[in-house]
């Protein structure tokens, strides 16, 4: 049985004070949420403060990105060890906004993923097609490319520690959600790629989150799909009340 996971990706929002207020408000709202795992991903500047505020609660903390080197001359980047040092235990890798804003490639995603795993971080790897790729019938091929290149060279034990987020780019921040059936179809595709690459046990254990305009109003329909194991939530994760409503989808 896969344990559902609801993650909030705050992107470039919230100062340290705002982030700490959020966690203080969220904790009592989700204290009884034992049916799922809970994660928030603040910007780097607020990581340590959020981890300290969340300590002892059921809220786990993720970075939004990670560099592949342990240290070095990489201005503006943050290493896996620094993230762990700040108190976070997960890292989002390959979000479409990083692929778009910073030209991140599948190969870089692969390097980041290996570094995160080696350091002991739990990776949430994002994949998903653009509108144009879907319209031209290439959605499945894009997922296959991202999966094959992104997860290249991983061992089965490595793969068992990964969480995937399927985030169709056309649904992110647009208010256009994939229908639960569309999302489930892509999730099934990803699970079959996992089966081919890493065996049935890994495929059955793999958690695949859906991301793209998830809101309190649509989470229930998405979570009703057996293929959907949780959500990566952007906009609707910025207010403690709406994030808590998503967490309490049942
Ligand atoms: P959104 O973002 O919920 O605002 O669409 C999701 C994401 O980018 O992870």
PDB file of C-alpha atoms and ligand atoms in Angstrom:
ATOM      1  CA  UNK A   1       0.000   0.000   0.000  1.00  0.00           C
ATOM      2  CA  UNK A   2       1.517   3.336  -1.064  1.00  0.00           C
ATOM      3  CA  UNK A   3       1.271   6.096   1.535  1.00  0.00           C
ATOM      4  CA  UNK A   4      -0.194   9.257  -0.019  1.00  0.00           C
ATOM      5  CA  UNK A   5       1.960  12.379   0.047  1.00  0.00           C
ATOM      6  CA  UNK A   6       0.812  15.986  -0.232  1.00  0.00           C
ATOM      7  CA  UNK A   7       3.595  18.484  -0.915  1.00  0.00           C
ATOM      8  CA  UNK A   8       3.445  22.274  -1.129  1.00  0.00           C
ATOM      9  CA  UNK A   9       5.902  23.952  -3.489  1.00  0.00           C
ATOM     10  CA  UNK A  10       6.151  27.592  -2.472  1.00  0.00           C
ATOM     11  CA  UNK A  11       8.349  28.596  -5.414  1.00  0.00           C
ATOM     12  CA  UNK A  12       9.713  32.162  -4.994  1.00  0.00           C
ATOM     13  CA  UNK A  13       7.197  33.181  -2.341  1.00  0.00           C
ATOM     14  CA  UNK A  14       7.463  33.953   1.394  1.00  0.00           C
ATOM     15  CA  UNK A  15      10.033  35.708   3.507  1.00  0.00           C
ATOM     16  CA  UNK A  16      11.428  33.896   6.547  1.00  0.00           C
ATOM     17  CA  UNK A  17       8.813  35.485   8.806  1.00  0.00           C
ATOM     18  CA  UNK A  18       5.943  34.644   6.455  1.00  0.00           C
ATOM     19  CA  UNK A  19       7.172  31.069   6.118  1.00  0.00           C
ATOM     20  CA  UNK A  20       7.392  30.594   9.904  1.00  0.00           C
ATOM     21  CA  UNK A  21       3.901  32.057  10.380  1.00  0.00           C
ATOM     22  CA  UNK A  22       2.586  29.642   7.772  1.00  0.00           C
ATOM     23  CA  UNK A  23       4.015  26.587   9.529  1.00  0.00           C
ATOM     24  CA  UNK A  24       2.777  27.755  12.918  1.00  0.00           C
ATOM     25  CA  UNK A  25      -0.743  28.105  11.441  1.00  0.00           C
ATOM     26  CA  UNK A  26      -0.560  24.841   9.518  1.00  0.00           C
ATOM     27  CA  UNK A  27       0.600  22.557  12.334  1.00  0.00           C
ATOM     28  CA  UNK A  28      -2.648  22.503  14.359  1.00  0.00           C
ATOM     29  CA  UNK A  29      -4.727  22.251  11.160  1.00  0.00           C
ATOM     30  CA  UNK A  30      -2.987  19.045  10.080  1.00  0.00           C
ATOM     31  CA  UNK A  31      -1.965  17.536  13.433  1.00  0.00           C
ATOM     32  CA  UNK A  32      -4.536  14.736  13.002  1.00  0.00           C
ATOM     33  CA  UNK A  33      -3.659  13.975   9.362  1.00  0.00           C
ATOM     34  CA  UNK A  34      -2.287  10.469   9.734  1.00  0.00           C
ATOM     35  CA  UNK A  35      -3.551   9.206   6.354  1.00  0.00           C
ATOM     36  CA  UNK A  36      -0.792  10.926   4.390  1.00  0.00           C
ATOM     37  CA  UNK A  37       2.693  12.343   4.502  1.00  0.00           C
ATOM     38  CA  UNK A  38       3.055  16.124   4.431  1.00  0.00           C
ATOM     39  CA  UNK A  39       5.841  18.175   2.890  1.00  0.00           C
ATOM     40  CA  UNK A  40       6.453  21.897   2.366  1.00  0.00           C
ATOM     41  CA  UNK A  41       9.158  23.253   0.055  1.00  0.00           C
ATOM     42  CA  UNK A  42      10.119  26.833   1.018  1.00  0.00           C
ATOM     43  CA  UNK A  43      12.717  28.912  -0.821  1.00  0.00           C
ATOM     44  CA  UNK A  44      16.312  28.275   0.316  1.00  0.00           C
ATOM     45  CA  UNK A  45      16.396  31.410   2.474  1.00  0.00           C
ATOM     46  CA  UNK A  46      13.573  30.092   4.692  1.00  0.00           C
ATOM     47  CA  UNK A  47      14.623  26.443   4.779  1.00  0.00           C
ATOM     48  CA  UNK A  48      16.345  26.408   8.178  1.00  0.00           C
ATOM     49  CA  UNK A  49      13.667  28.517   9.869  1.00  0.00           C
ATOM     50  CA  UNK A  50      10.862  26.350   8.486  1.00  0.00           C
ATOM     51  CA  UNK A  51      12.652  23.151   9.491  1.00  0.00           C
ATOM     52  CA  UNK A  52      13.089  24.502  13.025  1.00  0.00           C
ATOM     53  CA  UNK A  53       9.430  25.563  13.246  1.00  0.00           C
ATOM     54  CA  UNK A  54       8.228  22.204  11.883  1.00  0.00           C
ATOM     55  CA  UNK A  55      10.446  20.081  14.150  1.00  0.00           C
ATOM     56  CA  UNK A  56       8.487  17.511  16.141  1.00  0.00           C
ATOM     57  CA  UNK A  57       5.409  17.841  13.888  1.00  0.00           C
ATOM     58  CA  UNK A  58       4.215  15.736  10.946  1.00  0.00           C
ATOM     59  CA  UNK A  59       5.363  18.405   8.461  1.00  0.00           C
ATOM     60  CA  UNK A  60       8.518  17.499   6.522  1.00  0.00           C
ATOM     61  CA  UNK A  61      10.666  19.999   4.681  1.00  0.00           C
ATOM     62  CA  UNK A  62      11.980  19.919   1.117  1.00  0.00           C
ATOM     63  CA  UNK A  63      14.320  22.096  -0.926  1.00  0.00           C
ATOM     64  CA  UNK A  64      13.135  23.198  -4.384  1.00  0.00           C
ATOM     65  CA  UNK A  65      16.373  22.287  -6.151  1.00  0.00           C
ATOM     66  CA  UNK A  66      19.830  20.886  -5.403  1.00  0.00           C
ATOM     67  CA  UNK A  67      23.243  21.064  -7.058  1.00  0.00           C
ATOM     68  CA  UNK A  68      25.076  17.886  -8.098  1.00  0.00           C
ATOM     69  CA  UNK A  69      28.416  18.770  -6.499  1.00  0.00           C
ATOM     70  CA  UNK A  70      29.155  18.440  -2.795  1.00  0.00           C
ATOM     71  CA  UNK A  71      30.852  21.863  -2.881  1.00  0.00           C
ATOM     72  CA  UNK A  72      32.734  24.029  -5.336  1.00  0.00           C
ATOM     73  CA  UNK A  73      32.753  27.138  -7.503  1.00  0.00           C
ATOM     74  CA  UNK A  74      29.037  27.302  -8.375  1.00  0.00           C
ATOM     75  CA  UNK A  75      27.795  30.786  -7.601  1.00  0.00           C
ATOM     76  CA  UNK A  76      24.207  30.835  -6.441  1.00  0.00           C
ATOM     77  CA  UNK A  77      23.859  27.067  -6.040  1.00  0.00           C
ATOM     78  CA  UNK A  78      23.171  24.964  -2.952  1.00  0.00           C
ATOM     79  CA  UNK A  79      24.612  21.501  -2.281  1.00  0.00           C
ATOM     80  CA  UNK A  80      22.836  18.418  -0.889  1.00  0.00           C
ATOM     81  CA  UNK A  81      24.832  18.673   2.334  1.00  0.00           C
ATOM     82  CA  UNK A  82      23.801  22.303   2.843  1.00  0.00           C
ATOM     83  CA  UNK A  83      20.164  21.330   2.424  1.00  0.00           C
ATOM     84  CA  UNK A  84      20.457  18.548   4.993  1.00  0.00           C
ATOM     85  CA  UNK A  85      22.323  20.945   7.265  1.00  0.00           C
ATOM     86  CA  UNK A  86      19.385  23.370   7.065  1.00  0.00           C
ATOM     87  CA  UNK A  87      17.082  20.588   8.293  1.00  0.00           C
ATOM     88  CA  UNK A  88      15.381  19.571   5.044  1.00  0.00           C
ATOM     89  CA  UNK A  89      15.243  15.903   4.067  1.00  0.00           C
ATOM     90  CA  UNK A  90      13.786  16.055   0.554  1.00  0.00           C
ATOM     91  CA  UNK A  91      14.592  17.930  -2.653  1.00  0.00           C
ATOM     92  CA  UNK A  92      12.444  18.713  -5.686  1.00  0.00           C
ATOM     93  CA  UNK A  93      14.456  18.050  -8.839  1.00  0.00           C
ATOM     94  CA  UNK A  94      13.726  18.973 -12.449  1.00  0.00           C
ATOM     95  CA  UNK A  95      10.691  21.192 -11.894  1.00  0.00           C
ATOM     96  CA  UNK A  96       9.478  22.512 -15.246  1.00  0.00           C
ATOM     97  CA  UNK A  97      10.162  26.089 -14.126  1.00  0.00           C
ATOM     98  CA  UNK A  98      13.828  25.167 -13.642  1.00  0.00           C
ATOM     99  CA  UNK A  99      13.882  23.332 -16.939  1.00  0.00           C
ATOM    100  CA  UNK A 100      12.416  26.470 -18.552  1.00  0.00           C
ATOM    101  CA  UNK A 101      14.053  29.343 -16.610  1.00  0.00           C
ATOM    102  CA  UNK A 102      17.482  27.720 -16.265  1.00  0.00           C
ATOM    103  CA  UNK A 103      17.534  25.431 -19.307  1.00  0.00           C
ATOM    104  CA  UNK A 104      17.892  22.379 -17.105  1.00  0.00           C
ATOM    105  CA  UNK A 105      18.303  19.194 -19.107  1.00  0.00           C
ATOM    106  CA  UNK A 106      17.411  15.579 -18.344  1.00  0.00           C
ATOM    107  CA  UNK A 107      21.139  14.928 -17.957  1.00  0.00           C
ATOM    108  CA  UNK A 108      21.427  17.610 -15.280  1.00  0.00           C
ATOM    109  CA  UNK A 109      18.347  16.200 -13.578  1.00  0.00           C
ATOM    110  CA  UNK A 110      20.124  12.838 -13.538  1.00  0.00           C
ATOM    111  CA  UNK A 111      23.265  14.330 -11.963  1.00  0.00           C
ATOM    112  CA  UNK A 112      21.230  16.160  -9.333  1.00  0.00           C
ATOM    113  CA  UNK A 113      19.232  13.044  -8.593  1.00  0.00           C
ATOM    114  CA  UNK A 114      22.325  10.895  -8.074  1.00  0.00           C
ATOM    115  CA  UNK A 115      23.902  13.514  -5.813  1.00  0.00           C
ATOM    116  CA  UNK A 116      20.720  13.869  -3.760  1.00  0.00           C
ATOM    117  CA  UNK A 117      20.437  10.101  -3.318  1.00  0.00           C
ATOM    118  CA  UNK A 118      24.114   9.736  -2.422  1.00  0.00           C
ATOM    119  CA  UNK A 119      23.749  12.414   0.246  1.00  0.00           C
ATOM    120  CA  UNK A 120      20.628  10.828   1.740  1.00  0.00           C
ATOM    121  CA  UNK A 121      18.008  13.260   0.468  1.00  0.00           C
ATOM    122  CA  UNK A 122      14.653  11.943  -0.729  1.00  0.00           C
ATOM    123  CA  UNK A 123      14.132  13.248  -4.263  1.00  0.00           C
ATOM    124  CA  UNK A 124      10.832  14.382  -5.795  1.00  0.00           C
ATOM    125  CA  UNK A 125      11.570  14.276  -9.519  1.00  0.00           C
ATOM    126  CA  UNK A 126       9.259  16.277 -11.795  1.00  0.00           C
ATOM    127  CA  UNK A 127       8.343  15.221 -15.317  1.00  0.00           C
ATOM    128  CA  UNK A 128       5.622  16.341 -17.703  1.00  0.00           C
ATOM    129  CA  UNK A 129       4.848  17.466 -21.233  1.00  0.00           C
ATOM    130  CA  UNK A 130       4.154  20.950 -22.601  1.00  0.00           C
ATOM    131  CA  UNK A 131       0.879  21.911 -24.273  1.00  0.00           C
ATOM    132  CA  UNK A 132       2.454  21.688 -27.704  1.00  0.00           C
ATOM    133  CA  UNK A 133       3.877  18.247 -26.968  1.00  0.00           C
ATOM    134  CA  UNK A 134       0.450  17.006 -25.882  1.00  0.00           C
ATOM    135  CA  UNK A 135      -1.343  18.594 -28.848  1.00  0.00           C
ATOM    136  CA  UNK A 136       1.049  16.925 -31.274  1.00  0.00           C
ATOM    137  CA  UNK A 137       0.606  13.500 -29.671  1.00  0.00           C
ATOM    138  CA  UNK A 138       4.051  13.381 -28.113  1.00  0.00           C
ATOM    139  CA  UNK A 139       3.139  13.377 -24.404  1.00  0.00           C
ATOM    140  CA  UNK A 140       3.982   9.703 -23.798  1.00  0.00           C
ATOM    141  CA  UNK A 141       7.251   9.974 -25.748  1.00  0.00           C
ATOM    142  CA  UNK A 142       8.297  12.994 -23.670  1.00  0.00           C
ATOM    143  CA  UNK A 143       7.635  11.140 -20.418  1.00  0.00           C
ATOM    144  CA  UNK A 144       9.630   8.212 -21.733  1.00  0.00           C
ATOM    145  CA  UNK A 145      12.575  10.470 -22.641  1.00  0.00           C
ATOM    146  CA  UNK A 146      12.503  12.276 -19.297  1.00  0.00           C
ATOM    147  CA  UNK A 147      12.247   8.979 -17.422  1.00  0.00           C
ATOM    148  CA  UNK A 148      14.963   7.161 -19.379  1.00  0.00           C
ATOM    149  CA  UNK A 149      17.487  10.014 -19.258  1.00  0.00           C
ATOM    150  CA  UNK A 150      16.563  11.289 -15.822  1.00  0.00           C
ATOM    151  CA  UNK A 151      16.805   7.902 -14.098  1.00  0.00           C
ATOM    152  CA  UNK A 152      19.688   6.505 -16.135  1.00  0.00           C
ATOM    153  CA  UNK A 153      22.188   4.377 -14.237  1.00  0.00           C
ATOM    154  CA  UNK A 154      20.242   4.168 -10.969  1.00  0.00           C
ATOM    155  CA  UNK A 155      20.257   0.930  -9.003  1.00  0.00           C
ATOM    156  CA  UNK A 156      16.996  -0.642  -7.825  1.00  0.00           C
ATOM    157  CA  UNK A 157      17.613   0.361  -4.182  1.00  0.00           C
ATOM    158  CA  UNK A 158      18.225   3.948  -5.389  1.00  0.00           C
ATOM    159  CA  UNK A 159      15.023   3.920  -7.386  1.00  0.00           C
ATOM    160  CA  UNK A 160      13.010   2.685  -4.399  1.00  0.00           C
ATOM    161  CA  UNK A 161      13.744   6.005  -2.640  1.00  0.00           C
ATOM    162  CA  UNK A 162      12.405   8.239  -5.413  1.00  0.00           C
ATOM    163  CA  UNK A 163       9.084  10.047  -5.627  1.00  0.00           C
ATOM    164  CA  UNK A 164       7.917  11.194  -9.070  1.00  0.00           C
ATOM    165  CA  UNK A 165       5.683  14.198  -9.687  1.00  0.00           C
ATOM    166  CA  UNK A 166       3.793  14.188 -12.973  1.00  0.00           C
ATOM    167  CA  UNK A 167       3.233  17.861 -13.777  1.00  0.00           C
ATOM    168  CA  UNK A 168       1.880  18.624 -17.244  1.00  0.00           C
ATOM    169  CA  UNK A 169       3.431  22.041 -17.956  1.00  0.00           C
ATOM    170  CA  UNK A 170       0.169  23.386 -19.436  1.00  0.00           C
ATOM    171  CA  UNK A 171      -1.600  22.797 -16.117  1.00  0.00           C
ATOM    172  CA  UNK A 172       0.926  24.572 -13.869  1.00  0.00           C
ATOM    173  CA  UNK A 173      -0.323  27.886 -12.547  1.00  0.00           C
ATOM    174  CA  UNK A 174      -2.902  28.107 -15.329  1.00  0.00           C
ATOM    175  CA  UNK A 175      -6.002  26.964 -13.484  1.00  0.00           C
ATOM    176  CA  UNK A 176      -6.336  24.197 -16.086  1.00  0.00           C
ATOM    177  CA  UNK A 177      -6.055  20.874 -14.301  1.00  0.00           C
ATOM    178  CA  UNK A 178      -5.608  17.611 -16.134  1.00  0.00           C
ATOM    179  CA  UNK A 179      -8.752  15.542 -15.650  1.00  0.00           C
ATOM    180  CA  UNK A 180      -8.240  12.743 -13.123  1.00  0.00           C
ATOM    181  CA  UNK A 181      -8.430  10.277 -16.044  1.00  0.00           C
ATOM    182  CA  UNK A 182      -5.757  12.113 -18.057  1.00  0.00           C
ATOM    183  CA  UNK A 183      -3.442  12.255 -15.057  1.00  0.00           C
ATOM    184  CA  UNK A 184      -4.045   8.578 -14.263  1.00  0.00           C
ATOM    185  CA  UNK A 185      -3.142   7.623 -17.829  1.00  0.00           C
ATOM    186  CA  UNK A 186       0.216   9.406 -17.562  1.00  0.00           C
ATOM    187  CA  UNK A 187       0.816   7.931 -14.122  1.00  0.00           C
ATOM    188  CA  UNK A 188       0.158   4.440 -15.519  1.00  0.00           C
ATOM    189  CA  UNK A 189       2.639   5.144 -18.300  1.00  0.00           C
ATOM    190  CA  UNK A 190       5.272   6.195 -15.756  1.00  0.00           C
ATOM    191  CA  UNK A 191       4.572   3.137 -13.622  1.00  0.00           C
ATOM    192  CA  UNK A 192       5.023   0.856 -16.615  1.00  0.00           C
ATOM    193  CA  UNK A 193       8.359   2.558 -17.388  1.00  0.00           C
ATOM    194  CA  UNK A 194       9.342   1.945 -13.759  1.00  0.00           C
ATOM    195  CA  UNK A 195       8.357  -1.722 -14.120  1.00  0.00           C
ATOM    196  CA  UNK A 196      10.455  -2.139 -17.268  1.00  0.00           C
ATOM    197  CA  UNK A 197      13.462  -0.327 -15.825  1.00  0.00           C
ATOM    198  CA  UNK A 198      13.438  -1.301 -12.171  1.00  0.00           C
ATOM    199  CA  UNK A 199      11.109  -4.288 -11.685  1.00  0.00           C
ATOM    200  CA  UNK A 200       7.547  -4.851 -10.441  1.00  0.00           C
ATOM    201  CA  UNK A 201       8.248  -4.382  -6.764  1.00  0.00           C
ATOM    202  CA  UNK A 202       9.745  -0.943  -7.364  1.00  0.00           C
ATOM    203  CA  UNK A 203       6.925  -0.024  -9.738  1.00  0.00           C
ATOM    204  CA  UNK A 204       4.252  -1.009  -7.220  1.00  0.00           C
ATOM    205  CA  UNK A 205       5.985   0.900  -4.426  1.00  0.00           C
ATOM    206  CA  UNK A 206       6.654   4.040  -6.484  1.00  0.00           C
ATOM    207  CA  UNK A 207       4.684   7.088  -5.394  1.00  0.00           C
ATOM    208  CA  UNK A 208       3.587   9.286  -8.282  1.00  0.00           C
ATOM    209  CA  UNK A 209       2.190  12.695  -7.340  1.00  0.00           C
ATOM    210  CA  UNK A 210       0.086  14.838  -9.662  1.00  0.00           C
ATOM    211  CA  UNK A 211       0.877  18.549  -9.950  1.00  0.00           C
ATOM    212  CA  UNK A 212      -0.773  21.376 -11.878  1.00  0.00           C
ATOM    213  CA  UNK A 213      -3.513  23.646 -10.478  1.00  0.00           C
ATOM    214  CA  UNK A 214      -4.411  21.298  -7.621  1.00  0.00           C
ATOM    215  CA  UNK A 215      -6.967  22.994  -5.349  1.00  0.00           C
ATOM    216  CA  UNK A 216      -9.255  22.026  -2.463  1.00  0.00           C
ATOM    217  CA  UNK A 217     -12.060  21.729  -5.080  1.00  0.00           C
ATOM    218  CA  UNK A 218     -10.359  19.162  -7.317  1.00  0.00           C
ATOM    219  CA  UNK A 219      -8.130  17.127  -4.999  1.00  0.00           C
ATOM    220  CA  UNK A 220     -10.804  14.581  -4.099  1.00  0.00           C
ATOM    221  CA  UNK A 221     -11.423  13.563  -7.725  1.00  0.00           C
ATOM    222  CA  UNK A 222      -7.701  13.264  -8.368  1.00  0.00           C
ATOM    223  CA  UNK A 223      -7.067  11.182  -5.239  1.00  0.00           C
ATOM    224  CA  UNK A 224      -9.954   8.857  -6.163  1.00  0.00           C
ATOM    225  CA  UNK A 225      -7.724   7.514  -8.952  1.00  0.00           C
ATOM    226  CA  UNK A 226      -5.744   4.536  -7.628  1.00  0.00           C
ATOM    227  CA  UNK A 227      -2.813   5.600  -9.834  1.00  0.00           C
ATOM    228  CA  UNK A 228      -2.512   9.008  -8.125  1.00  0.00           C
ATOM    229  CA  UNK A 229      -0.549   8.816  -4.878  1.00  0.00           C
ATOM    230  CA  UNK A 230      -0.624  12.456  -3.858  1.00  0.00           C
ATOM    231  CA  UNK A 231      -0.103  15.978  -5.098  1.00  0.00           C
ATOM    232  CA  UNK A 232       2.554  18.613  -5.608  1.00  0.00           C
ATOM    233  CA  UNK A 233       0.705  21.860  -5.013  1.00  0.00           C
ATOM    234  CA  UNK A 234       1.908  25.335  -6.002  1.00  0.00           C
ATOM    235  CA  UNK A 235      -0.469  28.289  -5.696  1.00  0.00           C
ATOM    236  CA  UNK A 236      -2.978  26.609  -3.381  1.00  0.00           C
ATOM    237  CA  UNK A 237      -0.205  25.665  -0.937  1.00  0.00           C
ATOM    238  CA  UNK A 238       0.595  29.294  -0.082  1.00  0.00           C
ATOM    239  CA  UNK A 239      -2.240  29.690   2.433  1.00  0.00           C
ATOM    240  CA  UNK A 240      -2.269  27.344   5.432  1.00  0.00           C
ATOM    241  CA  UNK A 241      -6.064  26.952   5.241  1.00  0.00           C
ATOM    242  CA  UNK A 242      -6.212  25.912   1.587  1.00  0.00           C
ATOM    243  CA  UNK A 243      -3.194  23.639   1.927  1.00  0.00           C
ATOM    244  CA  UNK A 244      -4.798  22.002   4.995  1.00  0.00           C
ATOM    245  CA  UNK A 245      -8.052  21.564   3.020  1.00  0.00           C
ATOM    246  CA  UNK A 246      -6.096  19.715   0.337  1.00  0.00           C
ATOM    247  CA  UNK A 247      -4.406  17.554   2.968  1.00  0.00           C
ATOM    248  CA  UNK A 248      -7.860  16.651   4.307  1.00  0.00           C
ATOM    249  CA  UNK A 249      -9.095  15.496   0.905  1.00  0.00           C
ATOM    250  CA  UNK A 250     -10.955  12.500   2.292  1.00  0.00           C
TER     251      UNK A 250
HETATM  252  P1  LIG B   1       0.350  25.100  -9.326  1.00  0.00           P
HETATM  253  O1  LIG B   1       1.893  24.641  -9.357  1.00  0.00           O
HETATM  254  O2  LIG B   1      -0.335  24.233  -8.307  1.00  0.00           O
HETATM  255  O3  LIG B   1       0.369  26.542  -8.953  1.00  0.00           O
HETATM  256  O4  LIG B   1      -0.184  24.847 -10.713  1.00  0.00           O
HETATM  257  C1  LIG B   1       2.264  23.288  -9.229  1.00  0.00           C
HETATM  258  C2  LIG B   1       3.756  23.139  -9.348  1.00  0.00           C
HETATM  259  O5  LIG B   1       4.362  23.842 -10.161  1.00  0.00           O
HETATM  260  O6  LIG B   1       4.368  22.328  -8.629  1.00  0.00           O
END
